[in-house]
Tab-separated table of N, CA, C and O in Angstrom:
chain	number	residue	atom	x	y	z
A	16	MET	N	9.077	23.619	-3.887
A	16	MET	CA	10.034	22.828	-3.156
A	16	MET	C	9.352	22.237	-1.923
A	16	MET	O	8.681	22.934	-1.185
A	17	ALA	N	9.515	20.932	-1.696
A	17	ALA	CA	8.892	20.253	-0.568
A	17	ALA	C	9.608	20.599	0.726
A	17	ALA	O	10.810	20.812	0.758
A	18	THR	N	8.824	20.676	1.787
A	18	THR	CA	9.401	20.886	3.109
A	18	THR	C	9.239	19.611	3.906
A	18	THR	O	8.520	18.694	3.511
A	19	SER	N	9.874	19.559	5.062
A	19	SER	CA	9.872	18.324	5.843
A	19	SER	C	8.488	17.946	6.365
A	19	SER	O	8.268	16.806	6.742
A	20	ASP	N	7.533	18.909	6.409
A	20	ASP	CA	6.202	18.578	6.908
A	20	ASP	C	5.238	18.181	5.790
A	20	ASP	O	4.062	18.024	6.012
A	21	GLN	N	5.734	18.007	4.576
A	21	GLN	CA	4.888	17.590	3.471
A	21	GLN	C	5.070	16.104	3.205
A	21	GLN	O	6.115	15.531	3.490
A	22	TYR	N	4.026	15.529	2.638
A	22	TYR	CA	4.048	14.113	2.290
A	22	TYR	C	4.052	13.953	0.776
A	22	TYR	O	3.572	14.808	0.054
A	23	ALA	N	4.542	12.816	0.319
A	23	ALA	CA	4.337	12.391	-1.059
A	23	ALA	C	3.027	11.619	-1.049
A	23	ALA	O	2.875	10.658	-0.295
A	24	GLY	N	2.065	12.042	-1.856
A	24	GLY	CA	0.745	11.432	-1.833
A	24	GLY	C	0.506	10.504	-3.005
A	24	GLY	O	0.898	10.794	-4.134
A	25	VAL	N	-0.152	9.396	-2.716
A	25	VAL	CA	-0.572	8.435	-3.731
A	25	VAL	C	-2.046	8.162	-3.478
A	25	VAL	O	-2.445	7.915	-2.328
A	26	ARG	N	-2.869	8.227	-4.526
A	26	ARG	CA	-4.298	7.937	-4.379
A	26	ARG	C	-4.585	6.525	-4.863
A	26	ARG	O	-4.196	6.143	-5.963
A	27	TYR	N	-5.282	5.773	-4.019
A	27	TYR	CA	-5.794	4.470	-4.404
A	27	TYR	C	-7.316	4.539	-4.369
A	27	TYR	O	-7.904	5.023	-3.393
A	28	LEU	N	-7.953	4.066	-5.440
A	28	LEU	CA	-9.403	3.930	-5.453
A	28	LEU	C	-9.735	2.595	-4.792
A	28	LEU	O	-9.161	1.564	-5.154
A	29	VAL	N	-10.630	2.640	-3.806
A	29	VAL	CA	-10.960	1.443	-3.044
A	29	VAL	C	-12.468	1.226	-3.048
A	29	VAL	O	-13.246	2.167	-3.195
A	30	ASP	N	-12.864	-0.023	-2.882
A	30	ASP	CA	-14.282	-0.366	-2.834
A	30	ASP	C	-14.891	-0.054	-1.477
A	30	ASP	O	-16.063	0.288	-1.375
A	31	ASP	N	-14.101	-0.196	-0.413
A	31	ASP	CA	-14.573	-0.033	0.958
A	31	ASP	C	-13.497	0.717	1.745
A	31	ASP	O	-12.448	0.156	2.057
A	32	VAL	N	-13.754	1.990	2.036
A	32	VAL	CA	-12.767	2.844	2.697
A	32	VAL	C	-12.373	2.278	4.060
A	32	VAL	O	-11.186	2.208	4.394
A	33	GLN	N	-13.343	1.860	4.866
A	33	GLN	CA	-13.011	1.369	6.205
A	33	GLN	C	-12.177	0.092	6.147
A	33	GLN	O	-11.235	-0.077	6.920
A	34	ALA	N	-12.491	-0.805	5.217
A	34	ALA	CA	-11.682	-2.028	5.067
A	34	ALA	C	-10.255	-1.669	4.675
A	34	ALA	O	-9.297	-2.276	5.158
A	35	ALA	N	-10.085	-0.666	3.798
A	35	ALA	CA	-8.747	-0.238	3.389
A	35	ALA	C	-7.993	0.382	4.563
A	35	ALA	O	-6.813	0.084	4.787
A	36	VAL	N	-8.658	1.235	5.342
A	36	VAL	CA	-8.024	1.839	6.525
A	36	VAL	C	-7.566	0.744	7.483
A	36	VAL	O	-6.434	0.755	7.969
A	37	ASP	N	-8.447	-0.197	7.756
A	37	ASP	CA	-8.104	-1.293	8.667
A	37	ASP	C	-6.900	-2.076	8.153
A	37	ASP	O	-6.001	-2.418	8.907
A	38	PHE	N	-6.869	-2.361	6.861
A	38	PHE	CA	-5.775	-3.111	6.241
A	38	PHE	C	-4.449	-2.385	6.424
A	38	PHE	O	-3.471	-2.949	6.926
A	39	TYR	N	-4.381	-1.123	6.007
A	39	TYR	CA	-3.114	-0.397	6.049
A	39	TYR	C	-2.673	-0.083	7.477
A	39	TYR	O	-1.481	-0.171	7.793
A	40	ALA	N	-3.602	0.244	8.362
A	40	ALA	CA	-3.240	0.572	9.747
A	40	ALA	C	-2.883	-0.684	10.548
A	40	ALA	O	-1.886	-0.700	11.268
A	41	THR	N	-3.646	-1.732	10.389
A	41	THR	CA	-3.430	-2.952	11.172
A	41	THR	C	-2.214	-3.737	10.704
A	41	THR	O	-1.423	-4.199	11.511
A	42	HIS	N	-2.070	-3.894	9.400
A	42	HIS	CA	-1.061	-4.812	8.875
A	42	HIS	C	0.227	-4.168	8.388
A	42	HIS	O	1.268	-4.823	8.354
A	43	LEU	N	0.185	-2.894	7.986
A	43	LEU	CA	1.363	-2.294	7.354
A	43	LEU	C	1.907	-1.073	8.096
A	43	LEU	O	2.785	-0.378	7.588
A	44	GLY	N	1.405	-0.794	9.294
A	44	GLY	CA	1.984	0.242	10.121
A	44	GLY	C	1.659	1.674	9.743
A	44	GLY	O	2.365	2.593	10.142
A	45	PHE	N	0.585	1.898	8.999
A	45	PHE	CA	0.175	3.262	8.673
A	45	PHE	C	-0.615	3.856	9.834
A	45	PHE	O	-1.255	3.133	10.597
A	46	THR	N	-0.590	5.178	9.954
A	46	THR	CA	-1.361	5.914	10.955
A	46	THR	C	-2.489	6.647	10.242
A	46	THR	O	-2.270	7.254	9.185
A	47	VAL	N	-3.675	6.619	10.821
A	47	VAL	CA	-4.837	7.274	10.216
A	47	VAL	C	-4.757	8.782	10.470
A	47	VAL	O	-4.601	9.216	11.606
A	48	ARG	N	-4.851	9.581	9.402
A	48	ARG	CA	-4.913	11.050	9.510
A	48	ARG	C	-6.359	11.512	9.485
A	48	ARG	O	-6.771	12.306	10.303
A	49	THR	N	-7.120	11.039	8.489
A	49	THR	CA	-8.510	11.439	8.297
A	49	THR	C	-9.301	10.201	7.906
A	49	THR	O	-8.823	9.399	7.115
A	50	ALA	N	-10.508	10.088	8.466
A	50	ALA	CA	-11.365	8.971	8.087
A	50	ALA	C	-12.808	9.459	8.027
A	50	ALA	O	-13.407	9.748	9.062
A	51	VAL	N	-13.326	9.595	6.813
A	51	VAL	CA	-14.719	9.993	6.609
A	51	VAL	C	-15.378	8.992	5.657
A	51	VAL	O	-15.834	9.344	4.583
A	52	ALA	N	-15.373	7.734	6.095
A	52	ALA	CA	-15.985	6.664	5.304
A	52	ALA	C	-17.467	6.978	5.125
A	52	ALA	O	-18.070	7.590	6.008
A	53	PRO	N	-18.064	6.635	3.998
A	53	PRO	CA	-17.537	5.739	2.975
A	53	PRO	C	-16.776	6.449	1.853
A	53	PRO	O	-16.325	5.789	0.920
A	54	ALA	N	-16.602	7.780	1.946
A	54	ALA	CA	-16.017	8.502	0.824
A	54	ALA	C	-14.498	8.519	0.812
A	54	ALA	O	-13.887	8.296	-0.230
A	55	PHE	N	-13.860	8.772	1.953
A	55	PHE	CA	-12.432	9.075	1.918
A	55	PHE	C	-11.766	8.819	3.263
A	55	PHE	O	-12.372	8.948	4.312
A	56	ALA	N	-10.487	8.483	3.175
A	56	ALA	CA	-9.605	8.458	4.349
A	56	ALA	C	-8.195	8.656	3.834
A	56	ALA	O	-7.907	8.435	2.649
A	57	ASP	N	-7.315	9.105	4.709
A	57	ASP	CA	-5.900	9.110	4.349
A	57	ASP	C	-5.104	8.582	5.519
A	57	ASP	O	-5.434	8.810	6.682
A	58	VAL	N	-4.078	7.815	5.172
A	58	VAL	CA	-3.204	7.185	6.150
A	58	VAL	C	-1.772	7.541	5.779
A	58	VAL	O	-1.471	7.793	4.608
A	59	VAL	N	-0.898	7.595	6.775
A	59	VAL	CA	0.492	7.973	6.522
A	59	VAL	C	1.441	6.960	7.138
A	59	VAL	O	1.149	6.320	8.143
A	60	ARG	N	2.583	6.849	6.481
A	60	ARG	CA	3.699	6.041	6.976
A	60	ARG	C	4.958	6.756	6.504
A	60	ARG	O	5.213	6.828	5.300
A	61	GLY	N	5.716	7.308	7.438
A	61	GLY	CA	6.881	8.099	7.065
A	61	GLY	C	6.438	9.247	6.181
A	61	GLY	O	5.448	9.921	6.477
A	62	PRO	N	7.116	9.471	5.050
A	62	PRO	CA	6.751	10.583	4.173
A	62	PRO	C	5.631	10.255	3.177
A	62	PRO	O	5.279	11.081	2.346
A	63	LEU	N	5.044	9.052	3.268
A	63	LEU	CA	4.006	8.633	2.324
A	63	LEU	C	2.621	8.899	2.888
A	63	LEU	O	2.286	8.455	3.990
A	64	ARG	N	1.819	9.620	2.135
A	64	ARG	CA	0.404	9.828	2.460
A	64	ARG	C	-0.399	9.065	1.417
A	64	ARG	O	-0.330	9.355	0.225
A	65	LEU	N	-1.131	8.065	1.867
A	65	LEU	CA	-1.942	7.239	0.985
A	65	LEU	C	-3.384	7.706	1.095
A	65	LEU	O	-3.990	7.657	2.167
A	66	LEU	N	-3.916	8.219	-0.019
A	66	LEU	CA	-5.285	8.721	-0.073
A	66	LEU	C	-6.186	7.579	-0.538
A	66	LEU	O	-5.995	7.043	-1.629
A	67	LEU	N	-7.144	7.207	0.276
A	67	LEU	CA	-8.028	6.080	0.006
A	67	LEU	C	-9.394	6.635	-0.368
A	67	LEU	O	-10.127	7.139	0.479
A	68	SER	N	-9.727	6.569	-1.653
A	68	SER	CA	-10.946	7.184	-2.165
A	68	SER	C	-11.990	6.129	-2.482
A	68	SER	O	-11.782	5.283	-3.357
A	69	GLY	N	-13.117	6.192	-1.778
A	69	GLY	CA	-14.232	5.284	-2.012
A	69	GLY	C	-15.087	5.761	-3.174
A	69	GLY	O	-14.900	6.865	-3.698
A	70	PRO	N	-16.070	4.942	-3.595
A	70	PRO	CA	-16.906	5.281	-4.750
A	70	PRO	C	-17.559	6.667	-4.684
A	70	PRO	O	-17.625	7.343	-5.713
A	71	PRO	N	-18.016	7.164	-3.507
A	71	PRO	CA	-18.651	8.490	-3.529
A	71	PRO	C	-17.664	9.670	-3.491
A	71	PRO	O	-18.077	10.824	-3.511
A	72	SER	N	-16.362	9.400	-3.447
A	72	SER	CA	-15.385	10.490	-3.342
A	72	SER	C	-15.223	11.224	-4.667
A	72	SER	O	-15.452	10.669	-5.740
A	73	SER	N	-14.796	12.479	-4.579
A	73	SER	CA	-14.548	13.239	-5.806
A	73	SER	C	-13.396	12.622	-6.593
A	73	SER	O	-13.402	12.645	-7.821
A	74	GLY	N	-12.389	12.051	-5.909
A	74	GLY	CA	-11.267	11.415	-6.596
A	74	GLY	C	-11.714	10.241	-7.446
A	74	GLY	O	-11.236	10.048	-8.561
A	75	ALA	N	-12.641	9.448	-6.939
A	75	ALA	CA	-13.143	8.299	-7.696
A	75	ALA	C	-14.060	8.755	-8.830
A	75	ALA	O	-14.024	8.207	-9.931
A	76	ARG	N	-14.863	9.771	-8.581
A	76	ARG	CA	-15.803	10.246	-9.602
A	76	ARG	C	-15.076	10.894	-10.773
A	76	ARG	O	-15.591	10.932	-11.882
A	77	ALA	N	-13.868	11.397	-10.531
A	77	ALA	CA	-13.120	12.054	-11.611
A	77	ALA	C	-12.490	11.064	-12.582
A	77	ALA	O	-12.005	11.446	-13.633
A	78	THR	N	-12.493	9.774	-12.223
A	78	THR	CA	-11.891	8.751	-13.074
A	78	THR	C	-12.896	8.321	-14.141
A	78	THR	O	-14.004	7.902	-13.813
A	79	PRO	N	-12.531	8.422	-15.420
A	79	PRO	CA	-13.463	8.040	-16.488
A	79	PRO	C	-13.903	6.578	-16.370
A	79	PRO	O	-13.099	5.706	-16.022
A	80	GLU	N	-15.148	6.334	-16.640
A	80	GLU	CA	-15.718	4.985	-16.611
A	80	GLU	C	-14.923	4.069	-17.537
A	80	GLU	O	-14.548	4.462	-18.640
A	81	GLY	N	-14.649	2.858	-17.106
A	81	GLY	CA	-13.954	1.881	-17.922
A	81	GLY	C	-12.443	2.042	-17.955
A	81	GLY	O	-11.766	1.341	-18.700
A	82	THR	N	-11.901	2.957	-17.152
A	82	THR	CA	-10.449	3.125	-17.110
A	82	THR	C	-9.833	1.888	-16.467
A	82	THR	O	-10.196	1.530	-15.346
A	83	PRO	N	-8.918	1.203	-17.156
A	83	PRO	CA	-8.312	0.009	-16.564
A	83	PRO	C	-7.400	0.397	-15.392
A	83	PRO	O	-6.846	1.493	-15.372
A	84	PRO	N	-7.260	-0.490	-14.422
A	84	PRO	CA	-6.379	-0.186	-13.299
A	84	PRO	C	-4.939	-0.060	-13.770
A	84	PRO	O	-4.536	-0.688	-14.755
A	85	GLY	N	-4.180	0.776	-13.068
A	85	GLY	CA	-2.765	0.954	-13.401
A	85	GLY	C	-1.925	-0.188	-12.877
A	85	GLY	O	-2.416	-1.073	-12.185
A	86	ARG	N	-0.672	-0.176	-13.214
A	86	ARG	CA	0.238	-1.200	-12.725
A	86	ARG	C	1.148	-0.610	-11.658
A	86	ARG	O	2.175	-1.166	-11.324
A	87	ASN	N	0.769	0.555	-11.140
A	87	ASN	CA	1.545	1.197	-10.095
A	87	ASN	C	1.305	0.485	-8.773
A	87	ASN	O	0.308	-0.209	-8.600
A	88	ARG	N	2.225	0.701	-7.855
A	88	ARG	CA	2.051	0.120	-6.530
A	88	ARG	C	2.873	0.892	-5.524
A	88	ARG	O	3.876	1.504	-5.858
A	89	VAL	N	2.417	0.856	-4.294
A	89	VAL	CA	3.172	1.436	-3.199
A	89	VAL	C	4.321	0.477	-2.901
A	89	VAL	O	4.161	-0.741	-2.967
A	90	HIS	N	5.479	1.016	-2.578
A	90	HIS	CA	6.709	0.241	-2.369
A	90	HIS	C	7.155	0.448	-0.918
A	90	HIS	O	7.502	1.557	-0.522
A	91	LEU	N	7.100	-0.614	-0.104
A	91	LEU	CA	7.500	-0.530	1.299
A	91	LEU	C	8.728	-1.407	1.530
A	91	LEU	O	8.789	-2.536	1.045
A	92	ILE	N	9.688	-0.885	2.268
A	92	ILE	CA	10.959	-1.581	2.488
A	92	ILE	C	10.966	-2.262	3.852
A	92	ILE	O	10.558	-1.668	4.859
A	93	TYR	N	11.451	-3.496	3.864
A	93	TYR	CA	11.567	-4.295	5.088
A	93	TYR	C	12.961	-4.879	5.191
A	93	TYR	O	13.579	-5.211	4.184
A	94	GLU	N	13.445	-5.039	6.426
A	94	GLU	CA	14.755	-5.648	6.655
A	94	GLU	C	14.698	-7.169	6.583
A	94	GLU	O	15.679	-7.804	6.233
A	95	ASP	N	13.555	-7.759	6.951
A	95	ASP	CA	13.403	-9.215	6.949
A	95	ASP	C	12.104	-9.561	6.220
A	95	ASP	O	11.046	-9.690	6.837
A	96	LEU	N	12.206	-9.696	4.915
A	96	LEU	CA	11.028	-9.939	4.085
A	96	LEU	C	10.335	-11.247	4.450
A	96	LEU	O	9.109	-11.303	4.522
A	97	ASP	N	11.103	-12.291	4.715
A	97	ASP	CA	10.491	-13.587	5.035
A	97	ASP	C	9.640	-13.510	6.298
A	97	ASP	O	8.534	-14.062	6.346
A	98	ALA	N	10.129	-12.821	7.317
A	98	ALA	CA	9.361	-12.674	8.566
A	98	ALA	C	8.078	-11.881	8.309
A	98	ALA	O	7.015	-12.204	8.848
A	99	GLU	N	8.182	-10.860	7.474
A	99	GLU	CA	7.004	-10.040	7.158
A	99	GLU	C	5.975	-10.856	6.386
A	99	GLU	O	4.773	-10.788	6.664
A	100	ILE	N	6.421	-11.644	5.436
A	100	ILE	CA	5.512	-12.503	4.669
A	100	ILE	C	4.823	-13.494	5.607
A	100	ILE	O	3.599	-13.679	5.535
A	101	ASP	N	5.573	-14.122	6.489
A	101	ASP	CA	4.990	-15.076	7.440
A	101	ASP	C	3.933	-14.405	8.310
A	101	ASP	O	2.851	-14.957	8.543
A	102	ARG	N	4.231	-13.200	8.795
A	102	ARG	CA	3.299	-12.466	9.664
A	102	ARG	C	2.007	-12.144	8.918
A	102	ARG	O	0.906	-12.345	9.437
A	103	LEU	N	2.131	-11.682	7.684
A	103	LEU	CA	0.951	-11.294	6.911
A	103	LEU	C	0.143	-12.509	6.452
A	103	LEU	O	-1.088	-12.466	6.440
A	104	ARG	N	0.816	-13.591	6.102
A	104	ARG	CA	0.088	-14.826	5.744
A	104	ARG	C	-0.672	-15.366	6.954
A	104	ARG	O	-1.808	-15.827	6.821
A	105	ALA	N	-0.063	-15.291	8.130
A	105	ALA	CA	-0.725	-15.742	9.356
A	105	ALA	C	-1.972	-14.903	9.644
A	105	ALA	O	-2.928	-15.394	10.245
A	106	ALA	N	-1.968	-13.654	9.181
A	106	ALA	CA	-3.129	-12.775	9.354
A	106	ALA	C	-4.171	-13.005	8.258
A	106	ALA	O	-5.213	-12.349	8.244
A	107	GLY	N	-3.895	-13.923	7.325
A	107	GLY	CA	-4.853	-14.275	6.285
A	107	GLY	C	-4.863	-13.351	5.083
A	107	GLY	O	-5.823	-13.347	4.319
A	108	LEU	N	-3.784	-12.595	4.869
A	108	LEU	CA	-3.739	-11.666	3.744
A	108	LEU	C	-3.339	-12.379	2.458
A	108	LEU	O	-2.681	-13.413	2.484
A	109	SER	N	-3.748	-11.791	1.322
A	109	SER	CA	-3.522	-12.399	0.009
A	109	SER	C	-2.346	-11.765	-0.715
A	109	SER	O	-2.255	-10.541	-0.796
A	110	PHE	N	-1.503	-12.611	-1.277
A	110	PHE	CA	-0.389	-12.158	-2.101
A	110	PHE	C	-0.731	-12.413	-3.564
A	110	PHE	O	-1.379	-13.394	-3.891
A	111	ARG	N	-0.280	-11.532	-4.434
A	111	ARG	CA	-0.525	-11.654	-5.865
A	111	ARG	C	0.606	-12.395	-6.552
A	111	ARG	O	0.480	-12.840	-7.674
A	112	SER	N	1.766	-12.494	-5.900
A	112	SER	CA	2.923	-13.141	-6.517
A	112	SER	C	3.674	-13.926	-5.462
A	112	SER	O	3.360	-13.860	-4.278
A	113	GLU	N	4.671	-14.635	-5.927
A	113	GLU	CA	5.647	-15.253	-5.040
A	113	GLU	C	6.829	-14.294	-4.934
A	113	GLU	O	6.896	-13.302	-5.655
A	114	VAL	N	7.789	-14.603	-4.095
A	114	VAL	CA	8.974	-13.763	-3.959
A	114	VAL	C	9.785	-13.826	-5.250
A	114	VAL	O	9.993	-14.892	-5.817
A	115	VAL	N	10.213	-12.654	-5.708
A	115	VAL	CA	11.055	-12.530	-6.891
A	115	VAL	C	12.363	-11.893	-6.437
A	115	VAL	O	12.358	-10.913	-5.696
A	116	SER	N	13.487	-12.458	-6.880
A	116	SER	CA	14.801	-11.922	-6.524
A	116	SER	C	15.472	-11.321	-7.743
A	116	SER	O	15.326	-11.814	-8.854
A	117	GLY	N	16.215	-10.247	-7.511
A	117	GLY	CA	16.971	-9.595	-8.565
A	117	GLY	C	18.210	-8.966	-7.974
A	117	GLY	O	18.471	-9.099	-6.780
A	118	PRO	N	18.968	-8.246	-8.786
A	118	PRO	CA	20.216	-7.674	-8.296
A	118	PRO	C	20.015	-6.636	-7.193
A	118	PRO	O	20.889	-6.440	-6.350
A	119	GLY	N	18.848	-5.986	-7.153
A	119	GLY	CA	18.600	-4.962	-6.138
A	119	GLY	C	18.005	-5.485	-4.858
A	119	GLY	O	17.971	-4.786	-3.849
A	120	GLY	N	17.487	-6.715	-4.883
A	120	GLY	CA	16.868	-7.269	-3.685
A	120	GLY	C	15.767	-8.250	-4.015
A	120	GLY	O	15.713	-8.798	-5.116
A	121	ARG	N	14.878	-8.441	-3.047
A	121	ARG	CA	13.772	-9.393	-3.178
A	121	ARG	C	12.459	-8.663	-2.950
A	121	ARG	O	12.394	-7.740	-2.135
A	122	GLN	N	11.402	-9.118	-3.645
A	122	GLN	CA	10.101	-8.470	-3.497
A	122	GLN	C	8.976	-9.466	-3.662
A	122	GLN	O	9.138	-10.525	-4.259
A	123	ILE	N	7.814	-9.074	-3.123
A	123	ILE	CA	6.580	-9.831	-3.284
A	123	ILE	C	5.446	-8.818	-3.341
A	123	ILE	O	5.554	-7.727	-2.763
A	124	LEU	N	4.383	-9.148	-4.061
A	124	LEU	CA	3.250	-8.244	-4.186
A	124	LEU	C	2.105	-8.702	-3.294
A	124	LEU	O	1.629	-9.830	-3.393
A	125	LEU	N	1.671	-7.804	-2.431
A	125	LEU	CA	0.538	-7.997	-1.532
A	125	LEU	C	-0.651	-7.263	-2.135
A	125	LEU	O	-0.481	-6.240	-2.801
A	126	GLU	N	-1.850	-7.783	-1.897
A	126	GLU	CA	-3.061	-7.172	-2.424
A	126	GLU	C	-3.865	-6.563	-1.285
A	126	GLU	O	-4.070	-7.215	-0.258
A	127	ASP	N	-4.324	-5.305	-1.450
A	127	ASP	CA	-5.201	-4.734	-0.430
A	127	ASP	C	-6.626	-5.240	-0.674
A	127	ASP	O	-6.868	-5.968	-1.646
A	128	PRO	N	-7.602	-4.917	0.197
A	128	PRO	CA	-8.954	-5.461	0.030
A	128	PRO	C	-9.631	-5.117	-1.298
A	128	PRO	O	-10.557	-5.804	-1.703
A	129	SER	N	-9.159	-4.066	-1.985
A	129	SER	CA	-9.750	-3.691	-3.277
A	129	SER	C	-8.926	-4.167	-4.462
A	129	SER	O	-9.236	-3.861	-5.609
A	130	GLY	N	-7.836	-4.912	-4.209
A	130	GLY	CA	-7.002	-5.425	-5.285
A	130	GLY	C	-5.832	-4.527	-5.664
A	130	GLY	O	-5.092	-4.845	-6.586
A	131	ASN	N	-5.657	-3.391	-4.968
A	131	ASN	CA	-4.495	-2.537	-5.216
A	131	ASN	C	-3.249	-3.259	-4.730
A	131	ASN	O	-3.280	-3.991	-3.745
A	132	LEU	N	-2.135	-3.022	-5.417
A	132	LEU	CA	-0.900	-3.722	-5.088
A	132	LEU	C	-0.023	-2.930	-4.133
A	132	LEU	O	0.070	-1.708	-4.220
A	133	VAL	N	0.630	-3.667	-3.234
A	133	VAL	CA	1.636	-3.127	-2.326
A	133	VAL	C	2.860	-4.016	-2.481
A	133	VAL	O	2.782	-5.228	-2.281
A	134	GLU	N	3.973	-3.420	-2.873
A	134	GLU	CA	5.212	-4.172	-3.026
A	134	GLU	C	5.982	-4.154	-1.714
A	134	GLU	O	6.304	-3.091	-1.195
A	135	LEU	N	6.243	-5.335	-1.184
A	135	LEU	CA	7.085	-5.470	0.001
A	135	LEU	C	8.474	-5.812	-0.510
A	135	LEU	O	8.643	-6.769	-1.258
A	136	PHE	N	9.484	-5.055	-0.103
A	136	PHE	CA	10.813	-5.142	-0.697
A	136	PHE	C	11.887	-5.228	0.369
A	136	PHE	O	11.856	-4.519	1.365
A	137	GLU	N	12.838	-6.129	0.149
A	137	GLU	CA	14.031	-6.236	0.990
A	137	GLU	C	15.236	-5.975	0.113
A	137	GLU	O	15.526	-6.744	-0.818
A	138	PRO	N	15.971	-4.875	0.371
A	138	PRO	CA	17.142	-4.565	-0.457
A	138	PRO	C	18.213	-5.648	-0.338
A	138	PRO	O	18.348	-6.291	0.714
A	139	ALA	N	18.975	-5.823	-1.406
A	139	ALA	CA	20.106	-6.760	-1.383
A	139	ALA	C	21.138	-6.237	-0.392
A	139	ALA	O	21.314	-5.039	-0.229
A	140	THR	N	21.800	-7.161	0.260
A	140	THR	CA	22.858	-6.800	1.186
A	140	THR	C	24.129	-6.490	0.408
A	140	THR	O	24.560	-7.318	-0.387
A	141	PRO	N	24.715	-5.295	0.608
A	141	PRO	CA	25.952	-4.981	-0.107
A	141	PRO	C	27.078	-5.932	0.306
A	141	PRO	O	27.181	-6.305	1.468
A	142	HIS	N	27.912	-6.313	-0.634
A	142	HIS	CA	29.017	-7.227	-0.330
A	142	HIS	C	30.273	-6.444	-0.071
A	142	HIS	O	30.623	-5.517	-0.661
């Protein structure tokens, strides 16, 4: 059973640990917990602990050669998606998609420096 001091962890394999740390801390509001580049760092935002594993890390070495990337992504919620998109575009960041709307809200996919996806999401306003 999880306690309040535990995080939900997600591991992303990255090409450059320091570039990934800079991306998540500077642009998406994560706080750095551990940084031992070039192998590993972890950053947190709320209950999410994002483990950033570089090529020399044990997490990256455990992945079989030729394994295709997954379609998973970190999901971050924003109250004003348009303002967030404008802010990140002004910072020169790359998006993988345009905004998509559905019954639950609106979303867009942002790419980290290694091509991992981050979903920025604005929930639909209840009527």
